[in-house]
Tab-separated table of C-alpha atoms in Angstrom:
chain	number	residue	atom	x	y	z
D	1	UNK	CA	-2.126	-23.118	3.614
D	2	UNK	CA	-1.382	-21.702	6.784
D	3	UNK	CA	-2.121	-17.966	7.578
D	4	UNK	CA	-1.902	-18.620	11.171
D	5	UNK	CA	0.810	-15.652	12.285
D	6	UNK	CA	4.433	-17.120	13.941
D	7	UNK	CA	4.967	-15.468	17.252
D	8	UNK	CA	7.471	-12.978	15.778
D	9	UNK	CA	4.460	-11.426	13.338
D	10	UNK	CA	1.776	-11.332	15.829
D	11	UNK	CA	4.128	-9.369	18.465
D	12	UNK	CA	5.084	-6.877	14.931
D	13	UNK	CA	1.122	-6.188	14.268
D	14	UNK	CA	0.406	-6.018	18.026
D	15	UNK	CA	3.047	-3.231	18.697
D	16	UNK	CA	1.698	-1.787	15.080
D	17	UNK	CA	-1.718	-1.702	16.652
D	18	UNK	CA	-0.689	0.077	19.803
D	19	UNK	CA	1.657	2.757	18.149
D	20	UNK	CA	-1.076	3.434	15.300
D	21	UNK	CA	-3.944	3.465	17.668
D	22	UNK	CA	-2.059	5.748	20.174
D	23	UNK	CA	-0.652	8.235	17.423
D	24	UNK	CA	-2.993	8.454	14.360
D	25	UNK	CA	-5.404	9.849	16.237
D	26	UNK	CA	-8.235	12.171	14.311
D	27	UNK	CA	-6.830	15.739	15.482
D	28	UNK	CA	-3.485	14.322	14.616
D	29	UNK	CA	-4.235	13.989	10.959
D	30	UNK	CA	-5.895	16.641	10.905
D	31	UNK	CA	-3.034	18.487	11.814
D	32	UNK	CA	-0.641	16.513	9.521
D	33	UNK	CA	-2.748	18.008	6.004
D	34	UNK	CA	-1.792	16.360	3.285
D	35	UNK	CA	1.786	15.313	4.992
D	36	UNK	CA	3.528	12.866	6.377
D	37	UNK	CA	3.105	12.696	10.327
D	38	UNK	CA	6.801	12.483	10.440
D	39	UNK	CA	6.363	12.202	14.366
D	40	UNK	CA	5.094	8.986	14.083
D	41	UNK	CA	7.188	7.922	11.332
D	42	UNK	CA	9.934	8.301	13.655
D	43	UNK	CA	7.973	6.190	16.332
D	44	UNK	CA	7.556	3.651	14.317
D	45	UNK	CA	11.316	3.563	12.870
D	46	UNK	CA	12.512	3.459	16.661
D	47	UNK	CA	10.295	0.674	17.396
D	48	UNK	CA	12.317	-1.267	14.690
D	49	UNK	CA	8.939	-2.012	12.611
D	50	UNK	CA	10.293	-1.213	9.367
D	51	UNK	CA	13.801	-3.168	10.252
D	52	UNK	CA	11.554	-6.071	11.469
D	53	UNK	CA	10.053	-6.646	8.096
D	54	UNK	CA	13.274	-8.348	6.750
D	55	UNK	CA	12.577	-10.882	9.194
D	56	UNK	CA	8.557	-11.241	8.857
D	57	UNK	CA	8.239	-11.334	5.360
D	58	UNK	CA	5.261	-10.441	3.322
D	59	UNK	CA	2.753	-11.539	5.260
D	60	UNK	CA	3.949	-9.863	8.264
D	61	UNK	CA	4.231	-6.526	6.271
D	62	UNK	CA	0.815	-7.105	5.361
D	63	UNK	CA	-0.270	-7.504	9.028
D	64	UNK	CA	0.706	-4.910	9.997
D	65	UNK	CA	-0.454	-2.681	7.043
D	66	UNK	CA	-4.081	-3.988	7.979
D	67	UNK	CA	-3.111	-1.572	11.698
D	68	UNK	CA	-1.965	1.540	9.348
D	69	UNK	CA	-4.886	0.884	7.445
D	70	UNK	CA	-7.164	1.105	10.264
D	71	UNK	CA	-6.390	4.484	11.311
D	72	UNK	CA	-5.184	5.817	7.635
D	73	UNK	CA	-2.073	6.860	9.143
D	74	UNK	CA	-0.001	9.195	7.006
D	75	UNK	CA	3.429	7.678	7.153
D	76	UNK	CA	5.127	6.047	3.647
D	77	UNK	CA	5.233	2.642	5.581
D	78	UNK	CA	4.118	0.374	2.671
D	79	UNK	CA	6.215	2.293	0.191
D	80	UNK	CA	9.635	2.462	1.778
D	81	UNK	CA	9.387	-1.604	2.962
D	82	UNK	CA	8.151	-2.994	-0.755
D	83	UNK	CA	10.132	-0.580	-2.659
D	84	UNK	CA	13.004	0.237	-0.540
D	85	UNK	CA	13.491	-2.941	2.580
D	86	UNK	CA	12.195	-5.596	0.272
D	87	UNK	CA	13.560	-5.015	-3.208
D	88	UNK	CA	17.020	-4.014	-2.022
D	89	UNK	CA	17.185	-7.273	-0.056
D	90	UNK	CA	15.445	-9.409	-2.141
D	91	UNK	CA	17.432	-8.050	-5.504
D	92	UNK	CA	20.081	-5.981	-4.468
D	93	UNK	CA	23.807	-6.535	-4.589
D	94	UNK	CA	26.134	-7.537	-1.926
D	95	UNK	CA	27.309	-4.066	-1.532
D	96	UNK	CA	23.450	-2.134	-2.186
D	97	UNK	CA	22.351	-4.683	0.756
D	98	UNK	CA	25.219	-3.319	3.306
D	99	UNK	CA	24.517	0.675	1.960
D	100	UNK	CA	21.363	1.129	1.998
D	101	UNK	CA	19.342	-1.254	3.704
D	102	UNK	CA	20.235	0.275	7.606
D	103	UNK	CA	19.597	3.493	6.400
D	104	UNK	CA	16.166	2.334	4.602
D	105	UNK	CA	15.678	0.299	8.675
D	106	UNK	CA	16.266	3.110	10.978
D	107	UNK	CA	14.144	5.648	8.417
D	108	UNK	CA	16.739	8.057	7.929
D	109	UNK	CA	16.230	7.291	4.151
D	110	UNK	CA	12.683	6.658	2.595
D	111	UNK	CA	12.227	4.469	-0.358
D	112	UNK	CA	9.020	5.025	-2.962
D	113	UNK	CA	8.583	3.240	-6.217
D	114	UNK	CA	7.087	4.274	-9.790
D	115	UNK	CA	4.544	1.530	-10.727
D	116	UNK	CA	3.641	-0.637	-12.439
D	117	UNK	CA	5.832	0.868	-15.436
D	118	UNK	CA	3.754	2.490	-17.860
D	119	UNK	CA	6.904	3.322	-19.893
D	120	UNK	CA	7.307	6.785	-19.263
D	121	UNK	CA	11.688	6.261	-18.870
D	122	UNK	CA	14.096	5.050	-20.840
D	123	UNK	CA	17.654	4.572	-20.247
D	124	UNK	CA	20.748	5.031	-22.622
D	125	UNK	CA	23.691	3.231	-22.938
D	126	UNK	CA	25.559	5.328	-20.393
D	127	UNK	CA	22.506	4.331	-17.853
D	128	UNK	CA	20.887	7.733	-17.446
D	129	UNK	CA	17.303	7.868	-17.246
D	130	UNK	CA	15.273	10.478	-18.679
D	131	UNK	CA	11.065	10.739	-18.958
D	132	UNK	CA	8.378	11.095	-16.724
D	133	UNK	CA	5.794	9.375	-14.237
D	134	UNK	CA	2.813	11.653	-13.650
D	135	UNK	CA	2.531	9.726	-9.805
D	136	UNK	CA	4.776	8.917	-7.931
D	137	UNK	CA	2.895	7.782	-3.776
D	138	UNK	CA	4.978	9.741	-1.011
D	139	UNK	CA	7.559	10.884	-3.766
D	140	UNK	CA	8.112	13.898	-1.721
D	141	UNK	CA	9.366	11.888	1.406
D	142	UNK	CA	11.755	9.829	-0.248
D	143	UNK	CA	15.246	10.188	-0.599
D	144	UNK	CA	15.102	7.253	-3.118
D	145	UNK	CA	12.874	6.112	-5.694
D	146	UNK	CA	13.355	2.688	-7.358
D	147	UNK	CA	11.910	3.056	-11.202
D	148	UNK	CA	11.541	0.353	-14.412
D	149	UNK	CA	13.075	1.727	-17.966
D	150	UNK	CA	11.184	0.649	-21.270
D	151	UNK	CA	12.311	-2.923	-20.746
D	152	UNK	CA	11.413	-3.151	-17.323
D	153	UNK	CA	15.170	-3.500	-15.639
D	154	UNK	CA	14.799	-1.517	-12.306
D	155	UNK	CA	16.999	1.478	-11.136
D	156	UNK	CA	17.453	3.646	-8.400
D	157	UNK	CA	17.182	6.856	-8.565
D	158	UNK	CA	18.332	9.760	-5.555
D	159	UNK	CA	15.910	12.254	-5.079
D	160	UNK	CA	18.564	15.206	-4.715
D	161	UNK	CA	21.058	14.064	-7.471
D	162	UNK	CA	21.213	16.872	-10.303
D	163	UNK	CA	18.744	15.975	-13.789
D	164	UNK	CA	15.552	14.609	-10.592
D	165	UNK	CA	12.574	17.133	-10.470
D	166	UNK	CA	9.575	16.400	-7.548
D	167	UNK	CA	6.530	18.394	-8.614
D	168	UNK	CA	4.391	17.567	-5.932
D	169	UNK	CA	1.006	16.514	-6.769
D	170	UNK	CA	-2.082	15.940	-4.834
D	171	UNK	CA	-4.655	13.103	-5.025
D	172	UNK	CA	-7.348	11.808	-3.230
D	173	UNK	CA	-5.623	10.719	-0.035
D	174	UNK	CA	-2.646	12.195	1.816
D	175	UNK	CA	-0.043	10.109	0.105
D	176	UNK	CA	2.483	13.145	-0.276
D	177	UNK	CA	2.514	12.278	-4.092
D	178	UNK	CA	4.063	13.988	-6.520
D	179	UNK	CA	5.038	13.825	-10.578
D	180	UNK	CA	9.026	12.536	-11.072
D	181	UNK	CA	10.774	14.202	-14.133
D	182	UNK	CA	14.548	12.914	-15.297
D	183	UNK	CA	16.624	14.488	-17.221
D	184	UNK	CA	19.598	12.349	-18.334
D	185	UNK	CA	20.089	11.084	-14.562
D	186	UNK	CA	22.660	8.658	-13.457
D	187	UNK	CA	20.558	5.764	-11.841
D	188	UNK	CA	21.931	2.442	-10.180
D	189	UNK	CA	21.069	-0.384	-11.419
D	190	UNK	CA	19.451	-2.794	-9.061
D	191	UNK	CA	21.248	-5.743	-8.413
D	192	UNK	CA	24.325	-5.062	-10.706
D	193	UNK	CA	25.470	-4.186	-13.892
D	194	UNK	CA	24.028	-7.973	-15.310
D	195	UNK	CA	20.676	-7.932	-13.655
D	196	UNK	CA	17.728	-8.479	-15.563
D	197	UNK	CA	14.196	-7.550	-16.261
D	198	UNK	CA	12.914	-10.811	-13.396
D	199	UNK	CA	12.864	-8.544	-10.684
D	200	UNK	CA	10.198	-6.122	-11.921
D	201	UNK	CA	7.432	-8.493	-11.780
D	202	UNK	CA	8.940	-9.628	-8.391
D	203	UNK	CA	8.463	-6.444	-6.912
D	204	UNK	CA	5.420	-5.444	-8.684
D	205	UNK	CA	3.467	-8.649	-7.054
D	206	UNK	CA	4.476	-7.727	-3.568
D	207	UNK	CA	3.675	-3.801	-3.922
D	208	UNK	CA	0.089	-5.053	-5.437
D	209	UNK	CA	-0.558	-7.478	-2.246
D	210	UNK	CA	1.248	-5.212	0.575
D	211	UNK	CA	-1.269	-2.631	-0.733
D	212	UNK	CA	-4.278	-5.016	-0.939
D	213	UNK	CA	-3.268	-5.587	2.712
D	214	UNK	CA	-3.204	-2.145	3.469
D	215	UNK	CA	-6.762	-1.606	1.676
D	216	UNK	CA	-8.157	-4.380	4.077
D	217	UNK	CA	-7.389	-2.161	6.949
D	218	UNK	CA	-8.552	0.851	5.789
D	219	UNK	CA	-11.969	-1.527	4.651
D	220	UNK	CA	-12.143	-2.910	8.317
D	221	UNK	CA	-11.317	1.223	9.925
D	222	UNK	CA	-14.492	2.010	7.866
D	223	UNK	CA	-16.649	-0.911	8.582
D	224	UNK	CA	-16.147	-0.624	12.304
D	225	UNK	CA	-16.973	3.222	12.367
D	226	UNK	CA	-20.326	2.377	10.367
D	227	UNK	CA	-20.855	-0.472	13.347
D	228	UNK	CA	-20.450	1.582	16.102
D	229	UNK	CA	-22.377	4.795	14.264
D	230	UNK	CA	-25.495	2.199	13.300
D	231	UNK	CA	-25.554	0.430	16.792
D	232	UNK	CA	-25.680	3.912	19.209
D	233	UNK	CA	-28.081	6.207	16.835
D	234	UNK	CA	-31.318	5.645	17.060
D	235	UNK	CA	-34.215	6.880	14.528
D	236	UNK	CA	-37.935	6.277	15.045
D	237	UNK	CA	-36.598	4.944	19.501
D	238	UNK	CA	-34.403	2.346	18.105
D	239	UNK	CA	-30.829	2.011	16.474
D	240	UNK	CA	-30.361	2.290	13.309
D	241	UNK	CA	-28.795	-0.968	13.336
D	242	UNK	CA	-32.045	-2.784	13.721
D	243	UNK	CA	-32.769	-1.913	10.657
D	244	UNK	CA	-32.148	-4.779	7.849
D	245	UNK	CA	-31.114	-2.653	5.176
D	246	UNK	CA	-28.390	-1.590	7.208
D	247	UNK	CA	-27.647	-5.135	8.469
D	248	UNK	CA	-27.247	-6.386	4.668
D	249	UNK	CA	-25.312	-3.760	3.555
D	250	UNK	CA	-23.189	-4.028	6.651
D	251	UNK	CA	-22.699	-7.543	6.363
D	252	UNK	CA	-22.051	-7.414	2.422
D	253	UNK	CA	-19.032	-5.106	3.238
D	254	UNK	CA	-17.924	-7.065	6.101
D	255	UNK	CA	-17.560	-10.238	3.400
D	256	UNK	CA	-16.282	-8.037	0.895
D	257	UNK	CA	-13.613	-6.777	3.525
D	258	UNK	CA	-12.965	-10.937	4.628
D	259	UNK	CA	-12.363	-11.454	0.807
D	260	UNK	CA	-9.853	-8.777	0.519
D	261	UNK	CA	-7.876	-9.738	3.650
D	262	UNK	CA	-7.624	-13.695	2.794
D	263	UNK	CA	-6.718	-13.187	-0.872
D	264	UNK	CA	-3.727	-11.270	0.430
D	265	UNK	CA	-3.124	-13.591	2.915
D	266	UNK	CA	-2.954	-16.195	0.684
D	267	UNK	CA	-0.349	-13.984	-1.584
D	268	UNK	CA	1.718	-13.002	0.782
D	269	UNK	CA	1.863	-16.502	2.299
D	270	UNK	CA	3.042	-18.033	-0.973
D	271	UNK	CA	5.853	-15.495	-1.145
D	272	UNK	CA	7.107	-16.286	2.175
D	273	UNK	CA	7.117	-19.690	1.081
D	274	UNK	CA	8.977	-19.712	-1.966
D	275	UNK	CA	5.900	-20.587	-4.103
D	276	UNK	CA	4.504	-18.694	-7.472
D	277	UNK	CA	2.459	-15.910	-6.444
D	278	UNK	CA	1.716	-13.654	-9.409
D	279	UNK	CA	-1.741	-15.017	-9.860
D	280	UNK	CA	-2.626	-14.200	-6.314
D	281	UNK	CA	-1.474	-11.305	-6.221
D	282	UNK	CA	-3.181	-10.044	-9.180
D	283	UNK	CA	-6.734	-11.990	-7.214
D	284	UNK	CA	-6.295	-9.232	-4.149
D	285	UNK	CA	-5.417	-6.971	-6.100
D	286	UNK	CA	-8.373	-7.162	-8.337
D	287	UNK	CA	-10.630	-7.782	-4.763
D	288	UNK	CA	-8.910	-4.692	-2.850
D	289	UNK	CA	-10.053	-2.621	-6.158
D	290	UNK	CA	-13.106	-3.573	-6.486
D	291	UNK	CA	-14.738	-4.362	-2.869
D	292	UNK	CA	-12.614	-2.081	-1.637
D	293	UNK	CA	-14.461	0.775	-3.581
D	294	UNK	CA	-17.587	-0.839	-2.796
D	295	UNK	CA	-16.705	-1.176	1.456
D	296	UNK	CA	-16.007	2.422	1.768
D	297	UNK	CA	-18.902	3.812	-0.260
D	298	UNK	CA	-20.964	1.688	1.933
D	299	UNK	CA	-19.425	2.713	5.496
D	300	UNK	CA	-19.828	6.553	4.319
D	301	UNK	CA	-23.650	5.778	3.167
D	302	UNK	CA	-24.394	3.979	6.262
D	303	UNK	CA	-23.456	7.323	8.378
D	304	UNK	CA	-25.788	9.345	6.317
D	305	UNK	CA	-25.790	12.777	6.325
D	306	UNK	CA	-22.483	12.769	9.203
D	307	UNK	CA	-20.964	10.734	6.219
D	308	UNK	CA	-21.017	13.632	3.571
D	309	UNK	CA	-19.087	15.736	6.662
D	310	UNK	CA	-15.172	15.828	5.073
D	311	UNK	CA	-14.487	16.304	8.522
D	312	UNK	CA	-15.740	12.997	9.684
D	313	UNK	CA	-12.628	10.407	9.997
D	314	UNK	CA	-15.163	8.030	7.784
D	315	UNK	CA	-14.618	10.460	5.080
D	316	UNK	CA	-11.155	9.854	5.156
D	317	UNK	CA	-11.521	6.129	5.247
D	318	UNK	CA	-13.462	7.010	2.106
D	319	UNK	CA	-10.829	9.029	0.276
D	320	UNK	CA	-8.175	5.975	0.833
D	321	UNK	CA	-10.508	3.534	-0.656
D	322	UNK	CA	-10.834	5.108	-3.706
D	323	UNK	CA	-6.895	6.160	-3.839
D	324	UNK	CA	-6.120	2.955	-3.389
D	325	UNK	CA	-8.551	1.483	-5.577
D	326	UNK	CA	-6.663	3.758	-8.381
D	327	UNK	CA	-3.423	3.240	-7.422
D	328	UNK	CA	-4.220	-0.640	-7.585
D	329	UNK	CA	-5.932	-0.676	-11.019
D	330	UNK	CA	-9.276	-0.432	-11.865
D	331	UNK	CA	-10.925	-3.594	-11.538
D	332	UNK	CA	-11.529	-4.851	-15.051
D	333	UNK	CA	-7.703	-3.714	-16.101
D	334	UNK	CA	-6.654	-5.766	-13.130
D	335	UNK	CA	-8.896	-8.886	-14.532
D	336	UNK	CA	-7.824	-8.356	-17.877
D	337	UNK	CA	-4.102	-8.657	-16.277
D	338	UNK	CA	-5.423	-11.788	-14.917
D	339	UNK	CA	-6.782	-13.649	-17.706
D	340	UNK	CA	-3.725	-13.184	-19.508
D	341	UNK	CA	-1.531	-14.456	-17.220
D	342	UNK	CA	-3.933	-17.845	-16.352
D	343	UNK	CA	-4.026	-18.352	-20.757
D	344	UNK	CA	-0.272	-17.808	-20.343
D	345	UNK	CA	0.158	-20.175	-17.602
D	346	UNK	CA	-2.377	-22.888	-19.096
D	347	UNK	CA	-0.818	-23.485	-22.600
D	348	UNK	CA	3.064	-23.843	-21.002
């Protein structure tokens, strides 16, 4: 294995870097609520970061979701490039390919996607969807939404077509969430009238390590606030950083934050090469859950009493973590995931 970026990713996470660091500043966000900054959404659509991803694969898209992670910019990057740039291209017909992916490149249309399935469509014979999904991340900035019916085939679904109802819904972190209703709604099926139920688990492994990606950023955006807090305030004439509690506990989350960032490494690397990845993915998922929760509690406790400020930008570092850690799957529903799928695997 060889995470080592080609020159084409590195130049797509260093502009990511500079746009993100530039834009998603505190007062910005603060500004922005619990919406998109569409400002820089449209910076970063100019830039041609979400057309590049086509062209970087996974691992690039994971890259740079590590730089929106950083900053917790509020822009529906990681939704509209695994749901919307990904699937289409990876599953999509001849004709879905030339309709909707420059839209989906330039951001004039925003993709979002409802899973993992917990079977709350179904579709009839005519191919009309009706149910519910309680969440839906940045549901109210999409113009599409790709879903799963009962037996997991995947549609897609216009947000203004007649029978589609956005309540909007709000959650721990500024994802512009809300709950999708259908009513008997014509969706298009993705990839064709004969497509299967293969691509759901496709798409499902590359939303859970695009996201583990993205929850290594917002891991490393919280560990480096905690650094430079511990290292410049001082208690009793020296920093707080001399202190070896808060040397352990900043060096636990720093390996917990390594451990997130390689496992989805490693998954996105196999899907750029072709290779089985559901495993993996399932491994950062399971690691951006679980040390993910355990990173940000630490970078808010290590700020003490500034940490408990909702104010603070660690506080918002904070509120991702956990959102993220939900959206994922707790961690033992993630393992449980796991261990089916390695009994699976061992008795073929």
């Amino acid at each position: 294995m060889d995470f080592t970026p080609t020159e084409e990713q590195a130049a797509a996470q260093g502009l990511a870097a500079r746009i993100f660091g530039d834009l998603a500043t505190h007062e910005r966000l603060a500004a922005a609520g619990t919406g998109t900054d569409t400002e820089l959404w449209k910076e970063l659509c100019a830039a041609g970061l979400t057309g590049a991803v086509e062209e970087i694969g996974l691992l690039g898209l994971v890259l740079v979701l590590e730089e929106q992670g950083r900053t917790t910019a509020q822009v529906p990057f990681a939704a509209t490039c695994v749901y919307g740039l990904l699937a289409v291209a990876g599953h999509g017909t001849d004709e879905q390919r030339e309709r909707m992916l420059p839209p989906l490149r330039d951001g004039s249309a925003v993709a979002t996607g409802a899973f993992p399935a917990r079977g709350g469509l179904r579709a009839d014979g005519e191919g009309r969807l009706s149910g519910s999904v309680p969440y839906v991340p940045w549901l109210r900035d999409a113009t599409v939404v790709l879903v799963a019916d009962a037996d997991r085939a995947l549609w897609l679904v216009r947000t203004a077509d007649p029978g589609v109802t956005v309540g909007p819904v709000e959650t721990t972190a500024p994802w512009s969430a809300a709950r999708l209703t259908l009513d008997r709604v014509a969706g298009e099926r993705l990839g064709g009238a004969g497509a299967g139920a293969e691509a759901y688990g496709a798409v499902l492994a590359a939303s859970r390590t695009a996201f583990a990606g993205l929850q290594a950023g917002v891991c490393a955006g919280s560990l480096a606030r905690a650094v430079a807090h511990t290292t410049t305030r001082e208690q009793f004439g020296r920093p707080l950083s001399t202190n070896q509690g808060v040397l352990l506990r900043a060096a636990d989350a720093h390996m917990d934050t390594e451990a997130i960032r390689v496992t989805a490494y490693e998954a996105a690397w196999r899907h750029d090469m072709g290779l089985s990845y559901e495993a993996q993915a399932l491994t950062a998922a399971w690691w951006a859950s679980e040390a993910g929760k355990r990173v940000v509690h630490a970078g808010q406790h290590l700020h003490g009493g500034t940490g408990a400020d909702l104010d603070h930008p660690v506080h918002r570092h904070f509120l991702w973590g956990r959102q993220l850690d939900a959206y994922l799957g707790c961690g033992s529903e993630v393992l449980e995931e796991l261990g089916q799928l390695l009994v699976k695997e061992g008795s073929q």
